[in-house]
Amino acid sequence: EAGVTQFPSHSVIEKGQTVTLRCDPISGHDNLYWYRRVMGKEIKFLLHFVKESKQDESGMPNNRFLAERTGGTYSTLKVQPAELEDSGVYFCASSRGTHEQFFGPGTRLTVL
Amino acid sequence: DAKTTQPTSMDCAEGRAANLPCNHSTISGNEYVYWYRQIHSQGPQYIIHGLKNNETNEMASLIITEDRKSSTLILPHATLRDTAVYYCIVRVAGSPQGGKLIFGQGTELSVKP
């Protein structure tokens, strides 16, 4: 069984540009989560999809972040426009049930 | 904010048991205790979870005190590959707002040869 995959693994962009991160969950997992760790801080929850619906988006920092999960399969997280403080590692996780979440390797985003 | 307290760091000799403590004195009756770990540069990895009974799987054992205010994760025979940051998380499972994991700073475990 393939694990959670994320693309790209690294992204370096200029401040003000747009970046789109992609997450492919484990097949059959209805729950999909986005988290991020910014420099020196703890891993923070961003949002939770159940299939294509946003179940909890309480962690989204501001309206520069847009997450979608069309068709309930893969998800994208767009940052537009990117700011310096958005630099960090963005993790995606998926789960079938309510307990174990499987994490991807993360996307390292650097905003210059 | 995280609802757990863990030591910042611990050392363990290779081959010995690693016992990682966690305090969660404000845990509610419907909250589970979860343990995840993050090996350098990888995504967090689920280890084990429990509600009130002790639990064991192929990776570790989880001992929860009777009053549920603290727990201990036990890695029975630590190896160098167990060097990681270990996170203790309390969470309600199965509720609409219960999906998210709230990570604290965790315990940085160093397994030494």
Coordinates of C-alpha atoms in Angstrom, one line a residue:
Chain A
E1 CA 0.0 0.0 0.0
A2 CA 1.5 3.3 -1.0
G3 CA 1.8 5.9 1.7
V4 CA 0.9 9.6 1.7
T5 CA 2.7 11.4 -1.0
Q6 CA 3.4 15.1 -1.2
F7 CA 4.7 17.2 -4.1
P8 CA 7.0 19.0 -4.4
S9 CA 9.4 18.0 -1.7
H10 CA 11.0 21.4 -1.8
S11 CA 9.9 24.8 -3.1
V12 CA 11.7 28.0 -3.2
I13 CA 9.8 31.1 -4.2
E14 CA 10.0 34.9 -4.0
K15 CA 7.8 36.8 -1.6
G16 CA 4.5 37.7 -3.4
Q17 CA 4.5 34.7 -5.6
T18 CA 2.0 31.9 -5.5
V19 CA 2.8 28.3 -4.6
T20 CA 0.6 25.2 -4.7
L21 CA 1.3 22.2 -2.6
R22 CA -0.2 18.8 -3.4
C23 CA -1.1 15.9 -1.2
D24 CA -2.2 12.4 -2.3
P25 CA -3.6 10.5 0.6
I26 CA -3.6 6.8 1.0
S27 CA -6.3 5.3 -1.2
G28 CA -9.6 4.9 0.6
H29 CA -8.8 7.4 3.4
D30 CA -11.7 9.9 3.7
N31 CA -9.9 12.1 6.2
L32 CA -7.2 14.4 5.0
Y33 CA -5.3 16.9 7.2
W34 CA -2.8 19.7 6.6
Y35 CA -0.3 20.7 9.2
R36 CA 2.8 22.9 9.1
R37 CA 5.9 23.6 11.1
V38 CA 7.3 27.1 10.8
M39 CA 10.8 27.9 11.9
G40 CA 11.5 27.0 15.5
K41 CA 7.8 26.4 16.3
E42 CA 5.7 23.4 17.0
I43 CA 3.8 21.5 14.3
K44 CA 0.4 23.2 13.9
F45 CA -2.9 22.0 12.5
L46 CA -4.2 23.8 9.5
L47 CA -7.4 22.0 8.4
H48 CA -9.2 18.8 8.1
F49 CA -11.2 17.4 5.1
V50 CA -13.7 14.6 5.3
K51 CA -14.0 13.5 1.7
E52 CA -14.3 16.8 -0.2
S53 CA -15.8 18.8 2.7
K54 CA -13.9 21.0 5.1
Q55 CA -14.6 19.6 8.5
D56 CA -12.4 22.0 10.5
E57 CA -10.4 24.9 9.1
S58 CA -9.8 26.6 12.4
G59 CA -6.0 26.4 11.9
M60 CA -5.8 28.3 8.6
P61 CA -3.7 31.4 9.4
N62 CA -5.4 33.8 7.0
N63 CA -7.1 34.2 3.7
R64 CA -3.9 33.8 1.7
F65 CA -4.2 30.1 2.2
L66 CA -6.7 28.1 0.2
A67 CA -7.2 24.4 0.5
E68 CA -9.2 22.2 -1.9
R69 CA -10.0 18.6 -2.2
T70 CA -12.0 18.2 -5.3
G71 CA -13.6 14.8 -5.7
G72 CA -12.4 13.7 -2.3
T73 CA -9.1 12.4 -3.5
Y74 CA -6.0 14.5 -3.6
S75 CA -5.8 17.9 -2.0
T76 CA -4.0 21.1 -2.8
L77 CA -2.9 23.9 -0.6
K78 CA -2.4 27.2 -2.3
V79 CA -0.5 30.2 -0.8
Q80 CA -1.2 33.4 -2.6
P81 CA 0.7 35.7 -2.2
A82 CA 3.4 34.0 -0.2
E83 CA 5.0 35.9 2.7
L84 CA 8.3 35.3 4.4
E85 CA 6.6 33.9 7.5
D86 CA 5.0 31.2 5.4
S87 CA 8.4 29.4 5.2
G88 CA 8.4 26.0 6.9
V89 CA 7.5 22.4 6.3
Y90 CA 4.0 21.6 5.3
F91 CA 2.7 18.1 6.2
C92 CA -0.3 16.2 4.9
A93 CA -1.8 13.3 6.8
S94 CA -4.7 10.9 6.0
S95 CA -6.7 8.5 8.0
R96 CA -9.5 6.0 7.4
G97 CA -10.9 6.0 10.9
T98 CA -10.6 8.3 13.9
H99 CA -7.3 7.2 15.4
E100 CA -4.1 6.7 13.4
Q101 CA -3.1 9.4 11.0
F102 CA -0.5 8.6 8.4
F103 CA 1.8 11.5 7.5
G104 CA 3.5 12.3 4.3
P105 CA 7.2 13.3 4.1
G106 CA 6.3 17.0 3.9
T107 CA 7.0 19.9 1.6
R108 CA 9.7 22.3 2.6
L109 CA 8.7 25.8 1.5
T110 CA 11.2 28.6 1.5
V111 CA 10.0 32.1 0.8
L112 CA 12.7 34.6 -0.1
Chain B
D1 CA -2.1 24.9 23.2
A2 CA -0.9 21.4 24.0
K3 CA -2.6 19.8 27.0
T4 CA 0.4 17.7 27.8
T5 CA 3.8 18.2 29.6
Q6 CA 6.9 16.2 28.6
P7 CA 10.6 16.5 29.4
T8 CA 12.5 18.3 26.8
S9 CA 15.1 15.6 26.2
M10 CA 16.2 12.2 27.4
D11 CA 19.0 9.8 26.7
C12 CA 18.9 6.1 26.5
A13 CA 21.5 3.4 26.0
E14 CA 21.1 1.2 23.0
G15 CA 19.4 -2.1 23.8
R16 CA 17.9 -0.7 27.0
A17 CA 14.3 0.2 27.6
A18 CA 13.3 3.8 27.0
N19 CA 10.6 5.2 29.3
L20 CA 9.1 8.4 28.2
P21 CA 6.8 10.2 30.6
C22 CA 3.9 12.5 29.9
N23 CA 1.7 14.5 32.2
H24 CA -1.9 15.2 31.1
S25 CA -3.5 16.2 34.4
T26 CA -6.5 18.0 32.7
I27 CA -7.5 15.1 30.5
S28 CA -11.2 14.6 30.0
G29 CA -13.0 11.3 30.2
N30 CA -13.5 11.0 26.5
E31 CA -9.9 12.0 25.5
Y32 CA -7.5 9.4 24.3
V33 CA -3.7 9.5 24.8
Y34 CA -1.7 9.2 21.6
W35 CA 2.0 8.9 20.9
Y36 CA 3.7 10.0 17.7
R37 CA 7.3 10.4 16.9
Q38 CA 9.2 12.4 14.3
I39 CA 12.5 11.1 13.0
H40 CA 14.6 13.9 11.6
S41 CA 13.3 15.3 8.4
Q42 CA 10.5 12.8 8.1
G43 CA 6.7 13.2 8.8
P44 CA 5.4 12.3 12.2
Q45 CA 4.7 8.6 12.7
Y46 CA 1.9 7.1 14.8
I47 CA 3.1 4.8 17.6
I48 CA 0.3 3.9 19.9
H49 CA -2.9 5.2 21.6
G50 CA -5.0 4.3 24.6
L51 CA -8.0 5.4 26.6
K52 CA -7.5 3.9 30.1
N53 CA -6.1 0.4 29.7
N54 CA -2.5 -0.3 29.0
E55 CA -1.8 -1.0 25.4
T56 CA 1.0 -2.9 23.6
N57 CA 1.8 -3.2 19.9
E58 CA 4.9 -4.2 17.9
M59 CA 6.5 -0.8 18.5
A60 CA 5.9 0.1 22.1
S61 CA 3.8 -0.2 25.2
L62 CA 1.7 2.5 26.7
I63 CA 1.1 2.6 30.5
I64 CA -1.7 4.9 31.6
T65 CA -2.1 5.6 35.4
E66 CA -5.4 4.7 37.0
D67 CA -6.4 8.4 37.4
R68 CA -5.3 8.9 33.7
K69 CA -3.4 12.0 34.6
S70 CA -0.1 10.7 33.3
S71 CA 1.2 8.0 31.0
T72 CA 4.5 6.4 30.0
L73 CA 5.6 5.2 26.6
I74 CA 8.0 2.3 26.7
L75 CA 10.3 1.3 23.9
P76 CA 11.4 -2.1 25.2
H77 CA 14.8 -2.4 23.4
A78 CA 15.8 1.0 22.0
T79 CA 17.9 1.1 18.9
L80 CA 19.7 4.0 17.3
R81 CA 16.9 4.3 14.8
D82 CA 14.6 5.2 17.7
T83 CA 16.3 8.5 18.1
A84 CA 13.5 11.0 17.4
V85 CA 11.2 13.6 18.9
Y86 CA 8.3 11.8 20.7
Y87 CA 5.0 13.6 21.1
C88 CA 2.3 12.8 23.6
I89 CA -1.1 14.1 22.5
V90 CA -4.5 14.0 24.1
R91 CA -7.4 14.1 21.8
V92 CA -11.1 13.3 21.5
A93 CA -11.6 10.8 18.8
G94 CA -14.6 10.6 16.6
S95 CA -16.1 14.1 17.1
P96 CA -16.4 16.6 14.3
Q97 CA -13.7 18.9 15.9
G98 CA -11.7 16.0 17.3
G99 CA -9.7 15.2 14.2
K100 CA -6.8 17.5 14.7
L101 CA -3.6 16.6 16.5
I102 CA -2.2 19.3 18.8
F103 CA 1.5 18.9 19.0
G104 CA 3.6 20.2 21.9
Q105 CA 7.3 20.4 21.9
G106 CA 7.8 16.7 22.6
T107 CA 10.7 14.8 24.1
E108 CA 13.9 14.6 22.1
L109 CA 15.1 11.0 22.7
S110 CA 18.7 10.3 21.9
V111 CA 19.7 6.6 21.8
K112 CA 23.4 6.2 22.3
P113 CA 25.6 3.2 21.5

